[in-house]
Coordinates of C-alpha atoms (C1' of nucleotides) in Angstrom, one line a residue:
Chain A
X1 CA 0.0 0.0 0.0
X2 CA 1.7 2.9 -1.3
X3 CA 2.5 6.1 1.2
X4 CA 0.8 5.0 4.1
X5 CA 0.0 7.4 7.1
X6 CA 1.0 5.9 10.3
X7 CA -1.3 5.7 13.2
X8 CA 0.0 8.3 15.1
X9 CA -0.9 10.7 12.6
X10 CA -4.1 10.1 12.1
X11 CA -5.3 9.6 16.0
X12 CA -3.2 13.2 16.3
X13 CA -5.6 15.1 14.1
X14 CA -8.8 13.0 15.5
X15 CA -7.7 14.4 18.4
X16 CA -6.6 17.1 17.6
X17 CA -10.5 17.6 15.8
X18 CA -12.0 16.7 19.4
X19 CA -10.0 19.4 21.1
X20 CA -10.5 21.8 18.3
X21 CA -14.0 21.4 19.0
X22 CA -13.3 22.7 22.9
X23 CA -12.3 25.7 21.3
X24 CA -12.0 28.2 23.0
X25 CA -12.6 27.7 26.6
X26 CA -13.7 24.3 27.5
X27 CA -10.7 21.9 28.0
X28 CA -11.2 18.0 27.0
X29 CA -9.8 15.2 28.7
X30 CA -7.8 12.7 27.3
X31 CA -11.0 10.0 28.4
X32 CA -12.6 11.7 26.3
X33 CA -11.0 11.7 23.2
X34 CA -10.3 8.5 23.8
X35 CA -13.4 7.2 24.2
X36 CA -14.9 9.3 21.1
X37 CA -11.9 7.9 19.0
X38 CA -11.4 4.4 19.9
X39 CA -7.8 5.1 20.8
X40 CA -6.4 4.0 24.0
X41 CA -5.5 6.6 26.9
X42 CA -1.9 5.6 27.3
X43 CA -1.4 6.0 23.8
X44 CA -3.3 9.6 23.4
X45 CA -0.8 10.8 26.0
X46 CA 2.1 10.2 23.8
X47 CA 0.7 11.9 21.1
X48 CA -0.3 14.7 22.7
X49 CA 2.6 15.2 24.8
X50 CA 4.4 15.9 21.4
X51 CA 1.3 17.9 20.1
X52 CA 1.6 19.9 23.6
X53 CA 5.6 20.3 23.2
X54 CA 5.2 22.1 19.8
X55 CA 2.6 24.7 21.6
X56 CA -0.1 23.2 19.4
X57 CA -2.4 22.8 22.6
X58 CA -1.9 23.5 26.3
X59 CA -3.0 21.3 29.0
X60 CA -4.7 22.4 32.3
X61 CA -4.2 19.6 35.0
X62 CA -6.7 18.8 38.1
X63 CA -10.1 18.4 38.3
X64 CA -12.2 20.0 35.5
X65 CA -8.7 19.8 33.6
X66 CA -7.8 18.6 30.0
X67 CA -6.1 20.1 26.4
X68 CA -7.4 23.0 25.3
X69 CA -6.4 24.5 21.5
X70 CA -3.5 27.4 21.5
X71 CA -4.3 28.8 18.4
X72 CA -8.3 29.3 16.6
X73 CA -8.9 26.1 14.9
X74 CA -8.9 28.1 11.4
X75 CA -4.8 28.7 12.2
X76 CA -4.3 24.8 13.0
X77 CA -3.7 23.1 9.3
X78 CA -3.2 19.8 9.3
X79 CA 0.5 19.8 7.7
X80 CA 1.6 21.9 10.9
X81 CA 0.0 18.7 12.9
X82 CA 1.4 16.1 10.9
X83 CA 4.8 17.7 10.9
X84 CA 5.1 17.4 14.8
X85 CA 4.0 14.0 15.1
X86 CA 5.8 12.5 11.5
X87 CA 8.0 14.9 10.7
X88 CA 8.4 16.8 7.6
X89 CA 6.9 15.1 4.3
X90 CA 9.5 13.2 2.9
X91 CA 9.0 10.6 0.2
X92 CA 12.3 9.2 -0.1
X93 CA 14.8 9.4 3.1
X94 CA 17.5 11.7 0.9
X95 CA 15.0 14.5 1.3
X96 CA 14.8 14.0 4.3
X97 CA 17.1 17.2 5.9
X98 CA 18.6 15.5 8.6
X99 CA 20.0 12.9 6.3
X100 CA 20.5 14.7 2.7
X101 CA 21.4 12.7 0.1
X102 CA 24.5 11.8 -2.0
X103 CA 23.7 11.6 -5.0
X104 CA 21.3 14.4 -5.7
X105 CA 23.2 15.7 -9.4
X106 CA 23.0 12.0 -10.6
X107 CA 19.4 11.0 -9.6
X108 CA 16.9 11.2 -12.3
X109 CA 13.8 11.2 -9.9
X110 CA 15.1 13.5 -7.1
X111 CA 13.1 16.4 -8.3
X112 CA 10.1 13.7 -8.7
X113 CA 10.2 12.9 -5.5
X114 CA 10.8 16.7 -4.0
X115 CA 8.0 18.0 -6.3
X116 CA 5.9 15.3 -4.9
X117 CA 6.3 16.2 -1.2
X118 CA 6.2 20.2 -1.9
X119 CA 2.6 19.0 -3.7
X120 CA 1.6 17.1 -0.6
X121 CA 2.7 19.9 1.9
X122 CA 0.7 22.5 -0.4
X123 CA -2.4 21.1 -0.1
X124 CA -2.4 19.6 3.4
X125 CA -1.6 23.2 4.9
X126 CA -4.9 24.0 3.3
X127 CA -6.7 22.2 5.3
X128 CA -7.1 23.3 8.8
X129 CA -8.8 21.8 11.4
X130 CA -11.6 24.5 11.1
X131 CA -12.3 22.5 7.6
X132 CA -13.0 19.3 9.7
X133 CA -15.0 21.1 12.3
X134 CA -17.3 22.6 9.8
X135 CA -18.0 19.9 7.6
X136 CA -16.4 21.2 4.4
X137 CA -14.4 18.3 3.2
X138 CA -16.5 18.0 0.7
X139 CA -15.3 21.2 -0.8
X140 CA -12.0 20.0 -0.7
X141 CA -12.0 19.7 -4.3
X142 CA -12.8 22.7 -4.9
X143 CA -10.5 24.7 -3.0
X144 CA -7.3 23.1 -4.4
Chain B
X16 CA 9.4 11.3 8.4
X17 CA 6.1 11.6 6.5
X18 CA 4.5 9.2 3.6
X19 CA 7.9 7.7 2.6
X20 CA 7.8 5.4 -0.4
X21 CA 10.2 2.1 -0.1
X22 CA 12.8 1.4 -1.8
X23 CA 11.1 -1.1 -4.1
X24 CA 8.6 1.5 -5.3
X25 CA 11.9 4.1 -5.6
X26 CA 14.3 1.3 -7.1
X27 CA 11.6 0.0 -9.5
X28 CA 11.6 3.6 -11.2
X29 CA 14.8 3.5 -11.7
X30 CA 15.1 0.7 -13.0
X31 CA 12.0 1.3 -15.4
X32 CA 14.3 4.4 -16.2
X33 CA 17.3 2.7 -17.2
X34 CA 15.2 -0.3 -19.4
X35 CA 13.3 2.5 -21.3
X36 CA 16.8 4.2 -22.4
X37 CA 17.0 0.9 -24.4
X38 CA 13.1 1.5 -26.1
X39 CA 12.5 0.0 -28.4
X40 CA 14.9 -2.7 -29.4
X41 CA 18.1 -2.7 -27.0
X42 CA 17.5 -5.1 -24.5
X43 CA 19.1 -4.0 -20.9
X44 CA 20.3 -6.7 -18.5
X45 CA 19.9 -6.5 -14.9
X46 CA 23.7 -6.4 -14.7
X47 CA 23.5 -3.2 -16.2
X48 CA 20.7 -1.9 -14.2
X49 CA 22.8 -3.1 -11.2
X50 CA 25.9 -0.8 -11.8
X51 CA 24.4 2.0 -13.1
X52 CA 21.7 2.6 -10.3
X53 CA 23.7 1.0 -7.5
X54 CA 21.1 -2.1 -6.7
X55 CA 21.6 -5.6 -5.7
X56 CA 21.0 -7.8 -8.8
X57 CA 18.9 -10.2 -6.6
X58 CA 16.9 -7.2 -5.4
X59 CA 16.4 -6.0 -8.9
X60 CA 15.5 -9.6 -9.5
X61 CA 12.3 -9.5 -7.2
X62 CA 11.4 -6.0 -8.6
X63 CA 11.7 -6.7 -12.5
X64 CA 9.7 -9.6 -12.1
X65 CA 6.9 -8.4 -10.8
X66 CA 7.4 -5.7 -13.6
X67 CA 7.0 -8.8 -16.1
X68 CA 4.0 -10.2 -14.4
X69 CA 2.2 -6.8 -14.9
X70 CA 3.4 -6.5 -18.6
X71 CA 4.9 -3.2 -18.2
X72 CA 8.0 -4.7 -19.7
X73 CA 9.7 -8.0 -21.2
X74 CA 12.7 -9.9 -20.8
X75 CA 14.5 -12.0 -23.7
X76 CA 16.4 -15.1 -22.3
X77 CA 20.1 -15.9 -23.0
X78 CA 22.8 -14.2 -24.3
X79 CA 22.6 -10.5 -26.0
X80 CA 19.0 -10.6 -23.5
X81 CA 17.7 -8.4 -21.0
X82 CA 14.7 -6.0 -20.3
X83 CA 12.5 -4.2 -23.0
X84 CA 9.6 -1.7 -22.4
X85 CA 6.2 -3.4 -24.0
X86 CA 5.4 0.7 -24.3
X87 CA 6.8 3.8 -25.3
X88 CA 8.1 5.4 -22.5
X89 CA 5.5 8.1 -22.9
X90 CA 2.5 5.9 -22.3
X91 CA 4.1 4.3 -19.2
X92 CA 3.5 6.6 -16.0
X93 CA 5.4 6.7 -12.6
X94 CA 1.7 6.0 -11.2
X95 CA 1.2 2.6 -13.2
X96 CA 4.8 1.6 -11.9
X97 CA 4.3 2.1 -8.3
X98 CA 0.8 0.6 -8.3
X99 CA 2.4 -2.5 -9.5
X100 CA 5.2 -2.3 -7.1
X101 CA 3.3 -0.8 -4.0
X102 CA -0.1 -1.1 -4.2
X103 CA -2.5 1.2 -4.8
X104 CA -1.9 4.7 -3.3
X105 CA -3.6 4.4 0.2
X106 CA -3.1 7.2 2.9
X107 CA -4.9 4.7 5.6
X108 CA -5.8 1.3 6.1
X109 CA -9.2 1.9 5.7
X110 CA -8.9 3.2 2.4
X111 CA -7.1 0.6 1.1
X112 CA -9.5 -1.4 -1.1
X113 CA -8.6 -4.8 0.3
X114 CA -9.6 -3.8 4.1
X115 CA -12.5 -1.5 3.8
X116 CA -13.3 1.0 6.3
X117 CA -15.6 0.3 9.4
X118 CA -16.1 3.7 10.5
X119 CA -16.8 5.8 7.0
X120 CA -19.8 7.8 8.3
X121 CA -18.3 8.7 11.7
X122 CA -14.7 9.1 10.7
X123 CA -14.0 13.0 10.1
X124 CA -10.5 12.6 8.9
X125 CA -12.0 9.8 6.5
X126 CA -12.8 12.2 3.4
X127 CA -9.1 14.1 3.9
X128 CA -6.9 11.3 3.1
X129 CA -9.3 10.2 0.4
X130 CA -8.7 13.6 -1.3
X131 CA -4.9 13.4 -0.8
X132 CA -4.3 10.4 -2.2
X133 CA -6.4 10.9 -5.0
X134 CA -4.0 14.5 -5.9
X135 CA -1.1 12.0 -5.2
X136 CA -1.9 9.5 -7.8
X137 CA -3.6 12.3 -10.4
X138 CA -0.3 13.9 -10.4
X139 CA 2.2 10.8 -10.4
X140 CA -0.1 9.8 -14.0
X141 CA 0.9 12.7 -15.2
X142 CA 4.5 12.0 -14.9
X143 CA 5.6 9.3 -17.4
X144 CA 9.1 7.5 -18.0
X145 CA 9.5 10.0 -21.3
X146 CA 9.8 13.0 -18.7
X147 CA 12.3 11.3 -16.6
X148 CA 14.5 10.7 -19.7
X149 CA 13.9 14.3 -21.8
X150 CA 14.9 15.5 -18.5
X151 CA 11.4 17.7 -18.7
X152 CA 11.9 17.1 -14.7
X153 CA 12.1 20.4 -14.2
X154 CA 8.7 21.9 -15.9
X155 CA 6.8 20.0 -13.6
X156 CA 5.8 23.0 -11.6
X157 CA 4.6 24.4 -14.9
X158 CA 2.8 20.8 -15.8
X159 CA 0.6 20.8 -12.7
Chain C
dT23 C1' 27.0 -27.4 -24.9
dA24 C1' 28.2 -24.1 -21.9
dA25 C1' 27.7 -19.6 -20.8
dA26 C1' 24.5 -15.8 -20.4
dA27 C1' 20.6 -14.3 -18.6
dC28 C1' 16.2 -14.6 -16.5
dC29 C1' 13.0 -17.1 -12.9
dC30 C1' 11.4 -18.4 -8.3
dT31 C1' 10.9 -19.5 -3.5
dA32 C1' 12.6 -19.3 1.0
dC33 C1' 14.4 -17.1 4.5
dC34 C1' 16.2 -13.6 7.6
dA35 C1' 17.9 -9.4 10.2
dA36 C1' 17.0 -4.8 11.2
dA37 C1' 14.0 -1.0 11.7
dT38 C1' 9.7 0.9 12.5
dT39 C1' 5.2 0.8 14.2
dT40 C1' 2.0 0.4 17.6
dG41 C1' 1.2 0.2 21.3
dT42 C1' 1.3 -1.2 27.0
dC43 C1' 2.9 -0.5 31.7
dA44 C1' 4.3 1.6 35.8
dA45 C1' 5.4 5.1 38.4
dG46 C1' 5.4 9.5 38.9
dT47 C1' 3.9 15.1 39.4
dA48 C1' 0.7 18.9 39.5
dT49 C1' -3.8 21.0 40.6
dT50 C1' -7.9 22.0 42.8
dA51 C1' -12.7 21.0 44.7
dG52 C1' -14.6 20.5 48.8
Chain D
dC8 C1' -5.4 19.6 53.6
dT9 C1' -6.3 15.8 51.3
dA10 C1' -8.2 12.9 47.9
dA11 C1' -9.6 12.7 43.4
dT12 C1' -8.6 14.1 38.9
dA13 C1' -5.7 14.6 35.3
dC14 C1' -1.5 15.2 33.0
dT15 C1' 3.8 13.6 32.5
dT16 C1' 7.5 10.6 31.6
dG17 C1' 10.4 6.8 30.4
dA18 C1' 11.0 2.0 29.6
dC19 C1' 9.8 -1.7 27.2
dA20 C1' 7.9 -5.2 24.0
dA21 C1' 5.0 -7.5 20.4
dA22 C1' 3.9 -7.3 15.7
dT23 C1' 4.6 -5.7 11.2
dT24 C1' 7.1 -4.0 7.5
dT25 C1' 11.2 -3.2 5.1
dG26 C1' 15.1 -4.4 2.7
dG27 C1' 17.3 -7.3 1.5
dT28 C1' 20.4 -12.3 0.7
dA29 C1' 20.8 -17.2 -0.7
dG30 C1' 20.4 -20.8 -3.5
dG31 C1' 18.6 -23.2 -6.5
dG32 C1' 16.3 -23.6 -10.8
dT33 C1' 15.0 -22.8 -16.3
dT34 C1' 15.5 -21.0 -20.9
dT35 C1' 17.9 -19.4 -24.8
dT36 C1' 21.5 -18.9 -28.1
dA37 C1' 26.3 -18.1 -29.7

DNA sequence: TAAAACCCTACCAAATTTGTCAAGTATTAG
DNA sequence: CTAATACTTGACAAATTTGGTAGGGTTTTA
């Protein structure tokens, strides 16, 4: 299956959707979101711990606590989530820029590849979670 | 690092390159392939053959043999060579067409990857093995 | 008839993914 | 002030995928 997403991705923006939805004063608890998504508690806090390290949420602890958004869910785009949680969009590892790659003059498809990913990253930061939240996915095909 | 492809699926265009240099009549041996893109015969082995089996390209026995393209390098795109190799472009699981997806209705995030990985494969069809070798590589931004 | 070249099936090691588990720390309602 | 709530952190491990290797074929033709 080509250029799968891994899991962590995609419970990051479903969660990140069921915070967004919080937005802007009501924080949600990780039982919630995991109960809503089908995605266990111990795994949620992994994911959101990065998600909270990259000031994408903040978390308020105690009773009546949970993640609330940092930014209005129109500013949250799903390439800035996916980018935390996968790292940048890379299709092959020597565009990846902690590795770079050695044979860049030489490779016919290195400009393939890099067009791809810019392609990928273009329309994904289109997409915010204010998209999800409102239902207008199915516009999607128009806006790109 | 996000929605890398393997190495098969990066390999396999390569070598696709390297075989349609030699359209139409001079054969090109996995040897050669080997050397020039820096890939284990036996690995090219696995690759090629599945090639074959989905008649994007032909091999001659014996000696003076090797690989052909069975079309110009025009009419083969760098979409029909990964689907062979890869599978179908499939952002999640649950859009891949052998699993199905349990949760359409409820999923919000369902309709997203659906729409990326349909502006994947649109624009990989657009790229074919003629613009690899014209070294047209660098219009694409123009193409799209 | 032997060398060239493709064909095929196992198998395996390493990396990545996909989580679980256990033991914290911080906050606040009451 | 204390107990319940909720987040925080790090270690670890099973399962899967990736990225190959090995070794034996078979077919063709110079």
């Amino acid at each position: 299956m080509m250029l799968r997403l891994s899991t962590k991705g995609q419970y990051g923006v479903r969660a990140m959707y069921e915070i967004a939805k919080g937005y802007p004063e009501t924080p949600v608890t990780i039982k919630e979101i995991s109960e809503k998504q089908e995605v266990s508690v111990a795994y949620l806090e992994q994911i959101l711990n990065k998600l909270r390290k990259a000031n994408l949420i903040k978390s308020i602890k105690g009773p009546g606590g949970g993640y609330l958004l940092n930014k209005s869910p129109d500013q949250v785009s799903i390439a800035a989530i996916l980018n935390e949680l996968e790292g940048p969009v890379a299709i092959t590892s020597c565009l990846n820029p902690e590795e770079g790659c050695v044979r860049v003059d030489s490779c016919v498809t290195h400009l393939l590849w890099k067009a791809l990913g810019e392609k990928v990253e273009a329309f994904l930061s289109t997409i915010t979670l204010k998209t999800l939240i409102s239902g207008d996915l199915y516009k999607i095909k128009e806006i790109s």
